[in-house]
CSV table of C-alpha atoms and ligand atoms in Angstrom, one decimal:
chain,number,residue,atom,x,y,z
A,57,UNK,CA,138.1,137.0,16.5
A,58,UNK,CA,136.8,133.7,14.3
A,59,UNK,CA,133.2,132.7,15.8
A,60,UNK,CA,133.3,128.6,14.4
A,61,UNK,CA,130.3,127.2,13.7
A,62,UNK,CA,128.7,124.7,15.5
A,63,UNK,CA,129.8,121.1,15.0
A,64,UNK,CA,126.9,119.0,13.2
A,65,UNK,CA,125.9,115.4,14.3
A,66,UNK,CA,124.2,112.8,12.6
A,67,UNK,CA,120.7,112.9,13.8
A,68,UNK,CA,121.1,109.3,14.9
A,69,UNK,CA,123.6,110.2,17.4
A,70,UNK,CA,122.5,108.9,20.5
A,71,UNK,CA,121.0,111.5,23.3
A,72,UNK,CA,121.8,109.4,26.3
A,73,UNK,CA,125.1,107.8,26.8
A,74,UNK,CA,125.6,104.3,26.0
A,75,UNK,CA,126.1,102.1,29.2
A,76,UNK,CA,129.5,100.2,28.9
A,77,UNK,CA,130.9,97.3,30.7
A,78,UNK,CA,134.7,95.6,30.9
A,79,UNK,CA,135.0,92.2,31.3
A,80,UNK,CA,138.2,91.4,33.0
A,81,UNK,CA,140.6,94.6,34.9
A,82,UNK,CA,143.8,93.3,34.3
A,83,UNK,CA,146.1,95.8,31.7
A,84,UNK,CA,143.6,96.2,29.4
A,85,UNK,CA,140.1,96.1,31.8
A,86,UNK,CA,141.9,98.8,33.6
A,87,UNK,CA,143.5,101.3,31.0
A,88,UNK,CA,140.2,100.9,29.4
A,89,UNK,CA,138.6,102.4,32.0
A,90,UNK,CA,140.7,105.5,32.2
A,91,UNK,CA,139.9,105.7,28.2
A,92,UNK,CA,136.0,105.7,28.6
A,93,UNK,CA,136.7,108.4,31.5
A,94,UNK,CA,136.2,111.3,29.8
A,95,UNK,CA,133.8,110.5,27.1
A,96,UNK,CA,130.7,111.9,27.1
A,97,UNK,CA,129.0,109.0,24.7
A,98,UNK,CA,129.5,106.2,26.9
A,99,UNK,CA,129.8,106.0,30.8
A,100,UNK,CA,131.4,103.0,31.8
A,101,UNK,CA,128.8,100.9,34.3
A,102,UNK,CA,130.4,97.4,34.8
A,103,UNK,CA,133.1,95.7,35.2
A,104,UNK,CA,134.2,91.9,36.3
A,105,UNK,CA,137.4,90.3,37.4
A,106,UNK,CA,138.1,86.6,38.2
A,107,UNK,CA,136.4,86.8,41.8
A,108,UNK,CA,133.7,89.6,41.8
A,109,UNK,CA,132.5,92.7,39.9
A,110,UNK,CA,131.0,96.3,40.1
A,111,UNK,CA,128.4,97.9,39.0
A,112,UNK,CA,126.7,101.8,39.3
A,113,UNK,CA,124.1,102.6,37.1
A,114,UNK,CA,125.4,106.6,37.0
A,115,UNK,CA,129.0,105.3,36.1
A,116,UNK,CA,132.0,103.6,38.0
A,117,UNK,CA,135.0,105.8,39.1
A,118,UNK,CA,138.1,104.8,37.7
A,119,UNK,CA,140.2,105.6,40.5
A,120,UNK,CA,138.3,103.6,43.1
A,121,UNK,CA,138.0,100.6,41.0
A,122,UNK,CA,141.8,100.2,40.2
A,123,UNK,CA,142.9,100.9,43.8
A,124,UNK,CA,140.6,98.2,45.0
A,125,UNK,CA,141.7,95.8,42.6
A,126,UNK,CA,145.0,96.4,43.5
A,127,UNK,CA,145.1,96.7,47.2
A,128,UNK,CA,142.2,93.8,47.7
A,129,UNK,CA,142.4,91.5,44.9
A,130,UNK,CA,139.1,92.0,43.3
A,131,UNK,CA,136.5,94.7,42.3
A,132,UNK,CA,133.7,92.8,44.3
A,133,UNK,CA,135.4,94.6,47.3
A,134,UNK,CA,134.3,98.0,45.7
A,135,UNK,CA,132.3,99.8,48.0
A,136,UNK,CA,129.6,101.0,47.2
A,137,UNK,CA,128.7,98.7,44.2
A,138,UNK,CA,130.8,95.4,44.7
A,139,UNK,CA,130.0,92.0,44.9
A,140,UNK,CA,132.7,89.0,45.1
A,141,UNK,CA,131.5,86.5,43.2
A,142,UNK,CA,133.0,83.0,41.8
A,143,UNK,CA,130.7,83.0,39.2
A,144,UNK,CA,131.1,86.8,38.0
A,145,UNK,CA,130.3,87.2,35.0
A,146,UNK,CA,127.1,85.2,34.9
A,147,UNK,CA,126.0,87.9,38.1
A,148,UNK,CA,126.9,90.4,36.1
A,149,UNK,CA,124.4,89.7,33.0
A,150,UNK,CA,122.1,88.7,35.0
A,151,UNK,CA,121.9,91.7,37.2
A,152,UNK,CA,123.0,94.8,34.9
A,153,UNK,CA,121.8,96.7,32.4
A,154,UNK,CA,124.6,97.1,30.0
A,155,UNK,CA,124.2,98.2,26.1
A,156,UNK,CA,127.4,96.5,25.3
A,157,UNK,CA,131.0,94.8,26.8
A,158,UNK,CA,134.6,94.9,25.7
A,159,UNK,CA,135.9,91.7,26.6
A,160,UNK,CA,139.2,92.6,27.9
A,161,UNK,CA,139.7,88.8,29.1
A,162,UNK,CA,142.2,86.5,28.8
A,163,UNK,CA,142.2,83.7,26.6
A,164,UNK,CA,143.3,80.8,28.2
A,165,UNK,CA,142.3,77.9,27.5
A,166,UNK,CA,142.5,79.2,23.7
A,167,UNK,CA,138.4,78.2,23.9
A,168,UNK,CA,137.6,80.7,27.0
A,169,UNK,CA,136.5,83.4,25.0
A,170,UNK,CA,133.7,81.4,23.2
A,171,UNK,CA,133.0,79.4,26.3
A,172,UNK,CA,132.1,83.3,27.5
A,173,UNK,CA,130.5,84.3,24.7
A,174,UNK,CA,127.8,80.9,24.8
A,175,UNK,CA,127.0,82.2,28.4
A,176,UNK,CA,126.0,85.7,26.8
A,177,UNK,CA,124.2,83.7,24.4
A,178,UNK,CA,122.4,80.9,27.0
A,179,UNK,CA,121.0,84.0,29.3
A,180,UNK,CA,119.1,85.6,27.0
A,181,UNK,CA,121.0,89.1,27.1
A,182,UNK,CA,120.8,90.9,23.9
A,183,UNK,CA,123.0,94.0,23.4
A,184,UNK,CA,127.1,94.2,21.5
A,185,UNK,CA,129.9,92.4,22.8
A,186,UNK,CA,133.4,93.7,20.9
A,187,UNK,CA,136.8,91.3,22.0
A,188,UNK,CA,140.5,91.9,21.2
A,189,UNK,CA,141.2,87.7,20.3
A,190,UNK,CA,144.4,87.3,18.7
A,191,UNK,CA,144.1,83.4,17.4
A,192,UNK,CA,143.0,82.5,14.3
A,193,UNK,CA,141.5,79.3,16.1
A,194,UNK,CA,139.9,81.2,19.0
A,195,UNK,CA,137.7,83.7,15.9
A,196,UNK,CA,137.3,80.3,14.2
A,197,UNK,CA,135.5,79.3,17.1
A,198,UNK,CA,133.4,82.0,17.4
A,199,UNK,CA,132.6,81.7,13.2
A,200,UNK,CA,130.9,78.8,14.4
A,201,UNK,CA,128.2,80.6,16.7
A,202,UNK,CA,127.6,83.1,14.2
A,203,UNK,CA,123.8,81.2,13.2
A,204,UNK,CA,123.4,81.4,17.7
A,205,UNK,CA,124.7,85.1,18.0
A,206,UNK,CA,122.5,86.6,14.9
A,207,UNK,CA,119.4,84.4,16.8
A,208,UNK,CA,120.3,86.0,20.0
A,209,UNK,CA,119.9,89.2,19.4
A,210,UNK,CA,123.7,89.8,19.9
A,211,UNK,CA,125.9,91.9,17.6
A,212,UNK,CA,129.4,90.5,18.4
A,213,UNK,CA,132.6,92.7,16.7
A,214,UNK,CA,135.7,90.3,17.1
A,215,UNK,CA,139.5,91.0,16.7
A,216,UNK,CA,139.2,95.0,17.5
A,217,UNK,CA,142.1,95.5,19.2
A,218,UNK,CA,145.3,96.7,17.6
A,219,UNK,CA,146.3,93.5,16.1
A,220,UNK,CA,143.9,92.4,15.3
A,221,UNK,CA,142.3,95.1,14.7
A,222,UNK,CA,143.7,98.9,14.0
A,223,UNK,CA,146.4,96.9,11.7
A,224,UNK,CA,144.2,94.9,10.1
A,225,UNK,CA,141.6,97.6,9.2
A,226,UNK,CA,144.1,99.6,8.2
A,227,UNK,CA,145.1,96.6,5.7
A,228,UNK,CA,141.3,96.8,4.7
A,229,UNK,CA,141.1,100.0,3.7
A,230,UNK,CA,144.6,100.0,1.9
A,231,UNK,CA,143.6,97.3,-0.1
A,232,UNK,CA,141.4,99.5,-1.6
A,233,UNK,CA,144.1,100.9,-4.0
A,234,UNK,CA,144.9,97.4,-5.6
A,235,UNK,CA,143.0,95.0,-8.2
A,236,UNK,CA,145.1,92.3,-6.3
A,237,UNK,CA,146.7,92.3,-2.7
A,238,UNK,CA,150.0,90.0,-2.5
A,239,UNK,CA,151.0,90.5,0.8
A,240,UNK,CA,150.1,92.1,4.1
A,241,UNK,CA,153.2,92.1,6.4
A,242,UNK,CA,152.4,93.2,10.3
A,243,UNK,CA,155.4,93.8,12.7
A,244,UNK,CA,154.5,95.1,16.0
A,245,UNK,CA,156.6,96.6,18.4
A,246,UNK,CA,155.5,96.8,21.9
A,247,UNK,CA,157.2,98.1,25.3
A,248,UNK,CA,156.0,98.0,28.7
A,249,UNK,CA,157.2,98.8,32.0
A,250,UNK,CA,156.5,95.2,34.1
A,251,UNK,CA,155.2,92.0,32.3
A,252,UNK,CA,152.9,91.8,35.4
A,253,UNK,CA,150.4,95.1,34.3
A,254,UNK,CA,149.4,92.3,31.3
A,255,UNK,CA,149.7,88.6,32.5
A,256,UNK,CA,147.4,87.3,30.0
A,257,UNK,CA,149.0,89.6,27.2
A,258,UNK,CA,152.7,88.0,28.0
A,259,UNK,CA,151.4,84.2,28.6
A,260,UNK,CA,149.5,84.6,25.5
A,261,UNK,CA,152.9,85.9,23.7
A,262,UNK,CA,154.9,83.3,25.0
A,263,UNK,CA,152.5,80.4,23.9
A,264,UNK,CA,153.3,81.3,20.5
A,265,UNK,CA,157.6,81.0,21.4
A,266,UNK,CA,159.6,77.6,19.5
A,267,UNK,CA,158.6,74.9,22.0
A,268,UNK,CA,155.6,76.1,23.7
A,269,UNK,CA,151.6,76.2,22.9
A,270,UNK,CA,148.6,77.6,24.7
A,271,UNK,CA,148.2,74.8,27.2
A,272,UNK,CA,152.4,75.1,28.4
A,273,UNK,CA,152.3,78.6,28.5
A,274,UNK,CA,149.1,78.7,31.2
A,275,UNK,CA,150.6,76.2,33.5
A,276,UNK,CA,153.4,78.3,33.8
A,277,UNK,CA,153.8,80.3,36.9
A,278,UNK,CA,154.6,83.6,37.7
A,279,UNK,CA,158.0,82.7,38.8
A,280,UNK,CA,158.7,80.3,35.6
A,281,UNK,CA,157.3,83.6,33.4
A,282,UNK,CA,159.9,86.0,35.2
A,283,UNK,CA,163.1,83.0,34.8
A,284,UNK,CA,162.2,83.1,31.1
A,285,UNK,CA,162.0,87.0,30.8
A,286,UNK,CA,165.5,86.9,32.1
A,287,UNK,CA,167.3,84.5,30.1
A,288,UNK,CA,165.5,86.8,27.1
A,289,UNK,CA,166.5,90.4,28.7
A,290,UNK,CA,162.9,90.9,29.2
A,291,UNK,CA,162.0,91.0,25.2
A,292,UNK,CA,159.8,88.5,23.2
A,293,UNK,CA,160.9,88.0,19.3
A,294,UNK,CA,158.1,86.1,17.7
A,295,UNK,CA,157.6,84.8,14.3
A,296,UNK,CA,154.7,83.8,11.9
A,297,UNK,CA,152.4,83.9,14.6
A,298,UNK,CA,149.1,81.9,14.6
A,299,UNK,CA,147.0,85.4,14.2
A,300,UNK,CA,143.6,85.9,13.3
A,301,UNK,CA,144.6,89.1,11.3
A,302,UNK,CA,144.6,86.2,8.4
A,303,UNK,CA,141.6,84.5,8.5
A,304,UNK,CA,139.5,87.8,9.2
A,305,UNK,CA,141.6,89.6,5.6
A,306,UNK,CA,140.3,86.3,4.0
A,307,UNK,CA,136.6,86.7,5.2
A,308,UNK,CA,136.4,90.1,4.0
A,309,UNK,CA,137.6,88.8,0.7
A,310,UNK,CA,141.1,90.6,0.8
A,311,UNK,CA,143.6,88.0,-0.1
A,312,UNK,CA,144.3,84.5,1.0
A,313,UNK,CA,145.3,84.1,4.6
A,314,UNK,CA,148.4,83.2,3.6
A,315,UNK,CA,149.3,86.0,1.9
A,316,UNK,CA,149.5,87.7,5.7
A,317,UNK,CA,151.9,87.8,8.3
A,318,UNK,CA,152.3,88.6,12.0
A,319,UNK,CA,155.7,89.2,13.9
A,320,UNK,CA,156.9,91.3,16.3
A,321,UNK,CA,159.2,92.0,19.7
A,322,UNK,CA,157.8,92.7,23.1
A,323,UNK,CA,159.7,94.6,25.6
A,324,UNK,CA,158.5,93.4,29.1
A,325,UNK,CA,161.4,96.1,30.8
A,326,UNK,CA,161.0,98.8,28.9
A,327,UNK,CA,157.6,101.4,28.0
A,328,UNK,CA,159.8,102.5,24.4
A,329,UNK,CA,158.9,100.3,21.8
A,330,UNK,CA,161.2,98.5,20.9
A,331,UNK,CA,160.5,99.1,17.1
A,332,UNK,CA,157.5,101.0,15.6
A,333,UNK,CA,154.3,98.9,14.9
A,334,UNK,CA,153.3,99.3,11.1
A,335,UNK,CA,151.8,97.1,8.5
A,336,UNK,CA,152.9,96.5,4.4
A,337,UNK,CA,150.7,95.9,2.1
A,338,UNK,CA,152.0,95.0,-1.8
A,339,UNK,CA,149.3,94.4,-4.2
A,340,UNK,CA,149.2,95.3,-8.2
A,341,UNK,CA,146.8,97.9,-9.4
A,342,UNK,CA,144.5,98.3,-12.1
A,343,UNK,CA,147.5,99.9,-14.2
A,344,UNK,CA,149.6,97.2,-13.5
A,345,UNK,CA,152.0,98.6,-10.8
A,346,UNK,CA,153.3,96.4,-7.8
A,347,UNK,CA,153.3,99.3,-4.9
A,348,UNK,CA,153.4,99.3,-1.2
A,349,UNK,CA,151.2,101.0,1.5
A,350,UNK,CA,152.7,101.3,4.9
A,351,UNK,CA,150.7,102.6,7.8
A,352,UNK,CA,153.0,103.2,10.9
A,353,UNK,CA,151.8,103.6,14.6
A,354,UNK,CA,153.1,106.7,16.4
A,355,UNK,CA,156.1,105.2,18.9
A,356,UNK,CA,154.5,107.6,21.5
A,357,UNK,CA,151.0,105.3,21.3
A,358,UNK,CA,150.8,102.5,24.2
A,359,UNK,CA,149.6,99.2,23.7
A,360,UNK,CA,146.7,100.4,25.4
A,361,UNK,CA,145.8,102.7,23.9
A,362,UNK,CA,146.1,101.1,20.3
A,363,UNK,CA,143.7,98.4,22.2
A,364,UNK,CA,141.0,100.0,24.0
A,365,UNK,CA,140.6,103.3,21.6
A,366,UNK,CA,139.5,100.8,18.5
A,367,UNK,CA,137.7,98.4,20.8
A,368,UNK,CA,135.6,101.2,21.9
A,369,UNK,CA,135.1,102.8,18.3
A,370,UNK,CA,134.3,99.2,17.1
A,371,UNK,CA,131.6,99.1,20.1
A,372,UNK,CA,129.8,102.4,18.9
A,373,UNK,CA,130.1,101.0,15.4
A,374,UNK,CA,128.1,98.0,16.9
A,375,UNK,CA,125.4,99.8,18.9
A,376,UNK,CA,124.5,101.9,15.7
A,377,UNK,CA,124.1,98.2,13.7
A,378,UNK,CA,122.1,96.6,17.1
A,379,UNK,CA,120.1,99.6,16.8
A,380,UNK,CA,119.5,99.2,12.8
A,381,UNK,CA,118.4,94.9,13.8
A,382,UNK,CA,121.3,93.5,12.6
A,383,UNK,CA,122.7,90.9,14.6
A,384,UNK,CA,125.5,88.2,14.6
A,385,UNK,CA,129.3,88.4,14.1
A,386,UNK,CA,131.4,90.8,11.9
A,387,UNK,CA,135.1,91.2,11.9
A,388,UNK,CA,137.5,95.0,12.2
A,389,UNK,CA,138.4,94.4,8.8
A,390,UNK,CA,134.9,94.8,7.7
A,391,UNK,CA,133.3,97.6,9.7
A,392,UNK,CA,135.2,101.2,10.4
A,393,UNK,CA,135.2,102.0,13.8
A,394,UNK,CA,133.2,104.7,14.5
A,395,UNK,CA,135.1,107.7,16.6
A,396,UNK,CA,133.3,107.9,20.2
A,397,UNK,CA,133.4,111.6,21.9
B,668,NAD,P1,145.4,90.5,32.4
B,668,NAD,O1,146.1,89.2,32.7
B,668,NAD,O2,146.2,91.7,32.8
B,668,NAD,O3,144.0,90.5,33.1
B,668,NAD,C1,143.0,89.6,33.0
B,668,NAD,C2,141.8,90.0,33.8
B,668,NAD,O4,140.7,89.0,33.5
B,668,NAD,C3,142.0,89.9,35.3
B,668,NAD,O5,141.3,91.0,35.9
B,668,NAD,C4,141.3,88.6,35.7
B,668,NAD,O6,140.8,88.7,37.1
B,668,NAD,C5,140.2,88.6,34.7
B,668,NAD,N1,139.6,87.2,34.6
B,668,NAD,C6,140.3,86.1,34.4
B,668,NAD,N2,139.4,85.0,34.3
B,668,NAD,C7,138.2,85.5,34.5
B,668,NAD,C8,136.9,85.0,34.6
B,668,NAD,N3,136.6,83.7,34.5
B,668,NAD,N4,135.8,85.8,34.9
B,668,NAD,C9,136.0,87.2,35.0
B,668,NAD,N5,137.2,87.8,34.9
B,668,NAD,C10,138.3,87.0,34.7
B,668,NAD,O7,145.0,90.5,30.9
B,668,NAD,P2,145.5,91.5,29.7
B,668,NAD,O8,147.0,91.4,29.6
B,668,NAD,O9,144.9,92.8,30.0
B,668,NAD,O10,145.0,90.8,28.4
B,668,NAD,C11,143.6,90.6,28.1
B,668,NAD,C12,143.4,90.0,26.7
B,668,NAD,O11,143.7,91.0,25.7
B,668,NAD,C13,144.4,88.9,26.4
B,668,NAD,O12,143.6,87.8,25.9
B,668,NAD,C14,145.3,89.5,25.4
B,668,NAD,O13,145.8,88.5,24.5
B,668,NAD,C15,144.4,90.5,24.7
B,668,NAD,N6,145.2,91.5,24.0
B,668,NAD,C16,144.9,91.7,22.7
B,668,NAD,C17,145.6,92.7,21.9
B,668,NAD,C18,145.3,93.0,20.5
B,668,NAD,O14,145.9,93.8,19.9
B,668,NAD,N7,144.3,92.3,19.9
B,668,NAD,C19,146.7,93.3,22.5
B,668,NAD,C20,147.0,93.1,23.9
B,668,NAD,C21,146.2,92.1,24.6
């Protein structure tokens, strides 16, 4: 019989677990949820929707907070620890201790997500807030309160989601073998069962489609979503997308931004992806050589879970910076995400 030794720890690790909240519980809100379920590190203690939110100081139960969203609408509804709400989120600051949020909320209009993050900055909270944007102009837009975030107190981690995010750090650190990178080439694959389980997700997709933008693809409705999925067999081919993957390579002084590029297909009928996810990246090295990295996803990982696993490493990562006083707005390609047990 082997006896193994006892794992070691930093001895900053914290003792108590950090408190967590999700903003939004659509696809993402809610599979994050089940992700932070059984960690021991963080215990999940907030969440908002559209019309209310939830809150329990010893940790929300997954199970009760996704049946309530589905079968009334809205977490407020939650009881014990509910409140509906028009004005959620704002309640929920106000009223909650909370270390740090994963903003798993839509973007639409393409300026929500900094119009959220100036309301964490107007109420005073101080703490880490970690989002999955995908536009280069929505993290442009949050560039610009970088001088406001590092004044508040706020340690804000954008584009930590898969891609951004797991793609783009992976770029990061592959970069590492070259004197020069030429080209960072992301194709995603991603398959889901129902395009409902991530509204924001497929409008968002869509808005980047030959003849439509950000505003077109909001104003459509359910119905005008579904009519479109048909006449595409439920799959979503897009090209040189507007993603922020570039811009954040260029800030952490990789290679220009347009040196990279973002494709992919979405399946709306189908949880298979349709092709694996991976990212290229050519570059020259010291010697000379032109070579190619490739980093490939595992087909078996959900979008999900490609999402919510980095944007909770990227969140610990975040905490232990809060903790060391430094404050304002770094990127996934320039911190590792530290691994949350
Ligand atoms: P969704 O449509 O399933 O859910 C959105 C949730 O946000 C709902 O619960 C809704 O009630 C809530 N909400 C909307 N407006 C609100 C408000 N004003 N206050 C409080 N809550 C509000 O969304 P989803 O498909 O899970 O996508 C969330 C975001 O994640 C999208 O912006 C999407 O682009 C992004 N995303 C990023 C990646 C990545 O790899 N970076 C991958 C997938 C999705």
């Amino acid at each position: 019989m082997t006896t193994s030794k006892p794992a070691i720890a930093r001895q900053d690790t914290p003792q108590t677990p950090l408190r967590v909240g999700v903003l939004g519980f659509g696809g993402l809100g809610q599979a994050a949820a089940r992700v932070l379920a059984p960690k021991a590190e963080m215990t999940w203690v907030a969440a908002a929707d559209k019309k209310g939110f939830a809150y329990h100081p010893d940790g929300l139960n997954p199970d009760a907070c996704i049946t309530t969203y589905h079968q009334q609408g809205s977490l407020g509804y939650l009881d014990p620890g509910g409140t509906l709400s028009t004005d959620s989120i704002a309640e929920l600051i106000q009223r909650s201790p909370v270390d740090g949020y994963f903003l798993a909320l839509p973007n639409l209009p393409n300026t929500f997500m900094a119009s959220v993050v100036r309301q964490f900055i107007a109420s005073g909270w101080r703490g880490v807030l970690v989002d999955a944007l995908k536009r280069t102009s929505a993290v442009e837009q949050l560039l610009e309160l970088q001088a406001e975030l590092a004044d508040a107190g706020i340690t804000y981690m954008t584009g930590c989601g898969a891609t951004p995010g797991l793609l783009t750090a992976a770029a990061s650190l592959a970069a590492q073998s070259y004197a020069e990178v030429h080209q960072v080439k992301i194709t995603f694959g991603v398959g889901i069962a129902n395009w409902e389980a991530y509204r924001a997700t497929i409008r968002e997709d869509i808005a980047h489609m030959p003849g439509y933008n950000v505003d077109s693809a909001m104003a459509m409705s359910d119905e005008e979503v579904a009519a479109l999925l048909d006449r595409t067999e439920g799959k979503l081919t897009l090209e040189n997308m507007e993603h922020a993957d570039d811009i954040m390579l260029e800030l952490a002084g990789i290679c220009a931004r347009d040196r990279v590029s973002v494709g992919g297909v979405v399946d709306t009928r189908n949880p298979q992806k349709p092709l694996s996810t991976h990212v290229n990246i050519t570059g020259r090295t010291f010697e000379g050589k032109i070579s190619t990295h490739t980093f490939t996803l595992g087909d078996e990982t959900s979008m999900a879970a490609n999402v919510c696993g980095p944007a909770f490493g990227y969140l610990k990562a975040g905490i232990r910076l809060h903790q060391r006083g430094f404050y304002g707005l770094l990127t996934s390609a320039e911190v590792m995400p530290l691994f949350v047990k």
